[in-house]
Amino acid sequence: MLEIKNLHVEIDGKKILRGLDLSIGSGEVHAIMGPNGSGKSTLAYVLAGKDDYEVTGGDILFEGESILEMEPAERAAKGVFLAFQYPVEIPGVAGMTFLKAALNAQRKARGEAELTTPDFIRRVRQAADLLQMDQEMLRRPVNTGFSGGEKKRNEILQMALLEPKLCILDETDSGLDIDALRIVSEGVNALRSPARSTLVITHYQRLLNYIVPDKVHVMSAGRIVRTGGKELALELEARGYADYAADAA
Amino acid sequence: MPAVRETVDTVRKIDVDQYKYGFVTDIASEKAPKGLSEDVVRFISEKKGEPDWMLEWRLDAYRRWLTQHEPTWARVSYPKIDFQDIYYYSAPTHTPGPKSLDEVDPELLRTYEKLGIPLREREILAGVEGSRVAVDAVFDSVSVVTTFKDELKKAGVLFMSMSEAIREHPDLVRRYLGSVVPVTDNFYATLNSAVFSDGSFVYVPEGVRCPMELSTYFRINERKTGQFERTLIIADKGAYVSYLEGCTAPMRDENQLHAAVVELVALEDAEIKYSTVQNWYPGDKSGKGGVYNFVTKRGLCAGARSKISWTQVETGSAITWKYPSCILRGDDSVGEFYSIAVSNGYQQVDSGTKMRHLGKNTKSRIISKGIAAGHSNNTYRGLVTANRRATGARNYTNCDSLLIGDLCGAHTIPYIESYNRTAVFEHEATTSKIAEDQLFYCKSRGLSDEEAVALIVNGFVRDVLQQLPMEFAVEAQKLISVSLEGSVG
């Protein structure tokens, strides 16, 4: 599904990713953990295609095809979805309007017919039911005045509706209380499927109690420095990231 | 485009025997000589078969105009206008146009397509031969009496061209023409008073709710012909009327001066809602050749509990100088101004409103949304006043500006004058930029640059769009998106 080869990324001349390799197969859930500043969020943004980052080496293959030259919208239409760490407010634009615009833009890009309003509303209802979420949120302007928990839930709802092939969750657990964490995790789990891969970026092992990963990677100074099974997360929780600081140098 | 469609349909119908309706019959006539003089004013008045009092009114305006100067306080700059190098009157002519849509600028056609304008209308808008005769009937200075005449007649509503009103309802015209915008009001209004070509006249009698939205549709299509429309709308006691002006389709043209005057009068308990969508040619990519739009629009809430509401969506013109205003003379009268002004390229917009509180417990509300992109400059200029007797006057003003890119400017210039200590005026203003984060968020969900900007902008202007009649709002939304194309990325 996703193959990252020797990826080097800079922002304003500062090296952030220094030869990152990562491979995620179809249906797999991988977690990336690591200390602050190790480049986790950069990786998420680069995958989604944010402008400010300059890829100076390596490649990102999505379903065997390099996506480096693709616009964010093109990547989205191919099935890449980033759940933002800090979802952005768009005043005056109702959630429904936003979702419909996004869904139809993606469908158009894939050469599919636009959804009719009744079909769209049916899908939204299904997605909301799946995630046990209240659709009322979607009548309000996108993320405007939302609590931290609402914003994250809104991200997962978008994910459920857009049905991506690759879900990237950038610190989706930050700012969530225990109940919200559970709801969001259940949502993510409900979306697990053999045709969908997930990359979970987090600081804390806690999230991985709910979303159980197939693999855990430790990231430090712009590289994956260790890979293991889900038990690696527990070890990190116990010992911290101090062991990996040396590798960074 | 319901407004357009109605007009086009009407024209198609009347095209067959337009004389039956008593339109101006002498349509073969040529332009008035270039430039402005007493003779030209007489020529115009004579062409239109006007009574003496109208001619005198025009001549008086002309003589006063000679003593006036062009206003220079607006934040716009343009080469000096040579007022002797303009034609002040032209009846329809039959200059050859393109033979088919194949000969029309593809970029223009692309825009029509985006706006969802039907093929037949695209031909008309682009001035394709064959559709030409019908076009002339509507689009030139001599306006055609408009839609639904019979139904309106049943309701007792008078809706006709100004020329016709001068002939058929001289008492109403004499009583109200210039009563809201005096002949000497300002340089452009005075010029208009001297040479106005035509326009709309509406009278809604006492207690009548006008059964439909009234709309007209003007176009500037003669080269170097100044356009001087004159519109007068009167709502008698307890009457209601909603009037739509303009069109979302872009109009190609050379530099053209446009100085319209619109006067609204609302008597006791009457309400007038006036909506405009303006999309004249803004000039090319370097800013050359757009329409100069110097408009005076003013409404008088003459009676108690009357209400006047202006809603405008401005996307066109190289220069916009326009301040639809309300004089709140009747006690408990209400004035509203809702505006979206979009500027791109090298457009210059200086627009806003004036709310003059004269009566007791008068209320006004101003919601202005300015969107500047490209190299454009977008200024909101507003005046809110309360005189000594305006006890309990209330105003709420909200001006928001949105910047797209680094080369444009947004300016907010509010003037507030209060001579009554019980008056309460509130002013809020914000200026923001479309954030890269917002754009990226939308794009990561599958939207293109342009779709992302359109979505964010539509959210920004939502409060105002809601004030427009439904179908007009949908058109306006599309128009705003198209106007901002190419402003990012």
Short mmCIF file of N, CA, C and O in Angstrom, two decimals, chain A residues 194-240:
data_model
loop_
_atom_site.label_atom_id
_atom_site.label_comp_id
_atom_site.label_asym_id
_atom_site.label_seq_id
_atom_site.Cartn_x
_atom_site.Cartn_y
_atom_site.Cartn_z
N PRO A 194 -9.38 -5.15 5.28
CA PRO A 194 -8.22 -5.70 4.56
C PRO A 194 -7.75 -4.77 3.44
O PRO A 194 -6.60 -4.87 3.00
N ALA A 195 -8.62 -3.88 3.01
CA ALA A 195 -8.25 -3.01 1.90
C ALA A 195 -7.78 -1.64 2.38
O ALA A 195 -7.54 -0.74 1.58
N ARG A 196 -7.70 -1.48 3.68
CA ARG A 196 -7.38 -0.15 4.21
C ARG A 196 -6.21 -0.24 5.18
O ARG A 196 -6.20 -1.07 6.07
N SER A 197 -5.22 0.61 4.99
CA SER A 197 -4.08 0.63 5.89
C SER A 197 -4.13 1.88 6.76
O SER A 197 -4.69 2.89 6.37
N THR A 198 -3.54 1.77 7.94
CA THR A 198 -3.61 2.89 8.88
C THR A 198 -2.22 3.16 9.48
O THR A 198 -1.52 2.21 9.85
N LEU A 199 -1.88 4.43 9.53
CA LEU A 199 -0.65 4.83 10.19
C LEU A 199 -1.03 5.72 11.37
O LEU A 199 -1.59 6.80 11.18
N VAL A 200 -0.74 5.25 12.57
CA VAL A 200 -1.12 5.98 13.78
C VAL A 200 0.13 6.66 14.35
O VAL A 200 1.11 5.98 14.67
N ILE A 201 0.09 7.97 14.45
CA ILE A 201 1.22 8.69 15.03
C ILE A 201 0.83 9.13 16.43
O ILE A 201 -0.22 9.76 16.61
N THR A 202 1.63 8.76 17.39
CA THR A 202 1.25 9.12 18.77
C THR A 202 2.48 9.21 19.67
O THR A 202 3.54 8.66 19.38
N HIS A 203 2.29 9.92 20.76
CA HIS A 203 3.32 9.97 21.80
C HIS A 203 3.14 8.85 22.80
O HIS A 203 4.07 8.43 23.46
N TYR A 204 1.87 8.44 22.95
CA TYR A 204 1.54 7.62 24.11
C TYR A 204 1.07 6.23 23.74
O TYR A 204 0.37 6.05 22.76
N GLN A 205 1.44 5.32 24.56
CA GLN A 205 1.05 3.93 24.37
C GLN A 205 -0.46 3.76 24.54
O GLN A 205 -1.07 2.88 23.95
N ARG A 206 -1.04 4.64 25.37
CA ARG A 206 -2.45 4.52 25.74
C ARG A 206 -3.38 4.25 24.55
O ARG A 206 -4.22 3.37 24.58
N LEU A 207 -3.20 5.06 23.48
CA LEU A 207 -4.06 4.94 22.30
C LEU A 207 -3.99 3.53 21.72
O LEU A 207 -4.96 2.99 21.21
N LEU A 208 -2.79 2.91 21.85
CA LEU A 208 -2.57 1.61 21.22
C LEU A 208 -3.22 0.47 22.01
O LEU A 208 -3.28 -0.66 21.55
N ASN A 209 -3.74 0.79 23.21
CA ASN A 209 -4.58 -0.18 23.90
C ASN A 209 -5.91 -0.33 23.18
O ASN A 209 -6.55 -1.37 23.24
N TYR A 210 -6.31 0.75 22.55
CA TYR A 210 -7.60 0.74 21.86
C TYR A 210 -7.45 0.36 20.38
O TYR A 210 -8.20 -0.42 19.84
N ILE A 211 -6.46 1.01 19.74
CA ILE A 211 -6.19 0.68 18.35
C ILE A 211 -4.94 -0.19 18.35
O ILE A 211 -3.83 0.32 18.42
N VAL A 212 -5.13 -1.47 18.27
CA VAL A 212 -3.99 -2.38 18.43
C VAL A 212 -3.24 -2.49 17.10
O VAL A 212 -3.81 -2.89 16.09
N PRO A 213 -1.96 -2.10 17.09
CA PRO A 213 -1.21 -2.06 15.83
C PRO A 213 -0.59 -3.42 15.49
O PRO A 213 -0.34 -4.24 16.38
N ASP A 214 -0.35 -3.61 14.19
CA ASP A 214 0.41 -4.78 13.77
C ASP A 214 1.90 -4.55 14.01
O ASP A 214 2.64 -5.47 14.31
N LYS A 215 2.32 -3.33 13.82
CA LYS A 215 3.73 -3.01 14.01
C LYS A 215 3.89 -1.67 14.71
O LYS A 215 3.06 -0.77 14.52
N VAL A 216 4.93 -1.53 15.46
CA VAL A 216 5.26 -0.26 16.12
C VAL A 216 6.65 0.16 15.67
O VAL A 216 7.58 -0.66 15.68
N HIS A 217 6.77 1.42 15.25
CA HIS A 217 8.07 1.95 14.86
C HIS A 217 8.47 3.06 15.81
O HIS A 217 7.62 3.84 16.23
N VAL A 218 9.74 3.11 16.10
CA VAL A 218 10.24 4.22 16.91
C VAL A 218 10.96 5.16 15.97
O VAL A 218 11.81 4.74 15.18
N MET A 219 10.59 6.43 16.06
CA MET A 219 11.21 7.42 15.20
C MET A 219 12.07 8.34 16.04
O MET A 219 11.70 8.74 17.14
N SER A 220 13.25 8.63 15.51
CA SER A 220 14.12 9.56 16.22
C SER A 220 14.96 10.29 15.19
O SER A 220 15.50 9.66 14.28
N ALA A 221 15.04 11.60 15.35
CA ALA A 221 15.86 12.44 14.48
C ALA A 221 15.65 12.12 12.99
O ALA A 221 16.59 12.02 12.22
N GLY A 222 14.37 11.93 12.61
CA GLY A 222 14.07 11.84 11.19
C GLY A 222 14.25 10.48 10.57
O GLY A 222 14.28 10.36 9.34
N ARG A 223 14.39 9.45 11.42
CA ARG A 223 14.52 8.09 10.88
C ARG A 223 13.75 7.12 11.75
O ARG A 223 13.51 7.37 12.92
N ILE A 224 13.38 5.98 11.15
CA ILE A 224 12.85 4.88 11.95
C ILE A 224 14.07 4.17 12.54
O ILE A 224 14.93 3.68 11.81
N VAL A 225 14.13 4.13 13.87
CA VAL A 225 15.32 3.54 14.48
C VAL A 225 15.05 2.16 15.06
O VAL A 225 15.97 1.42 15.40
N ARG A 226 13.79 1.83 15.22
CA ARG A 226 13.52 0.48 15.70
C ARG A 226 12.10 0.09 15.30
O ARG A 226 11.20 0.93 15.28
N THR A 227 11.90 -1.16 14.99
CA THR A 227 10.58 -1.65 14.63
C THR A 227 10.31 -2.93 15.41
O THR A 227 11.20 -3.75 15.58
N GLY A 228 9.09 -3.03 15.89
CA GLY A 228 8.73 -4.24 16.63
C GLY A 228 7.24 -4.46 16.59
O GLY A 228 6.52 -3.78 15.86
N GLY A 229 6.77 -5.40 17.40
CA GLY A 229 5.34 -5.66 17.50
C GLY A 229 4.70 -4.72 18.50
O GLY A 229 5.34 -3.77 18.98
N LYS A 230 3.46 -5.00 18.89
CA LYS A 230 2.74 -4.08 19.75
C LYS A 230 3.38 -3.98 21.14
O LYS A 230 3.22 -3.00 21.84
N GLU A 231 4.15 -5.01 21.54
CA GLU A 231 4.77 -4.99 22.86
C GLU A 231 5.85 -3.92 22.96
O GLU A 231 6.17 -3.45 24.04
N LEU A 232 6.34 -3.48 21.79
CA LEU A 232 7.36 -2.42 21.80
C LEU A 232 6.81 -1.14 22.42
O LEU A 232 7.51 -0.42 23.13
N ALA A 233 5.53 -0.91 22.20
CA ALA A 233 4.90 0.29 22.76
C ALA A 233 4.94 0.26 24.28
O ALA A 233 5.17 1.29 24.92
N LEU A 234 4.69 -0.91 24.83
CA LEU A 234 4.70 -1.04 26.30
C LEU A 234 6.09 -0.78 26.85
O LEU A 234 6.27 -0.12 27.87
N GLU A 235 7.06 -1.27 26.12
CA GLU A 235 8.44 -1.07 26.56
C GLU A 235 8.80 0.42 26.56
O GLU A 235 9.40 0.93 27.51
N LEU A 236 8.35 1.09 25.50
CA LEU A 236 8.61 2.54 25.42
C LEU A 236 7.93 3.28 26.56
O LEU A 236 8.49 4.19 27.15
N GLU A 237 6.72 2.86 26.84
CA GLU A 237 5.95 3.50 27.91
C GLU A 237 6.72 3.38 29.23
O GLU A 237 6.77 4.32 30.01
N ALA A 238 7.33 2.22 29.44
CA ALA A 238 8.04 1.97 30.68
C ALA A 238 9.38 2.71 30.73
O ALA A 238 9.76 3.29 31.75
N ARG A 239 10.09 2.73 29.62
CA ARG A 239 11.47 3.22 29.66
C ARG A 239 11.68 4.59 29.04
O ARG A 239 12.76 5.16 29.14
N GLY A 240 10.67 5.10 28.34
CA GLY A 240 10.85 6.41 27.70
C GLY A 240 11.68 6.31 26.45
O GLY A 240 12.04 5.21 26.00
#
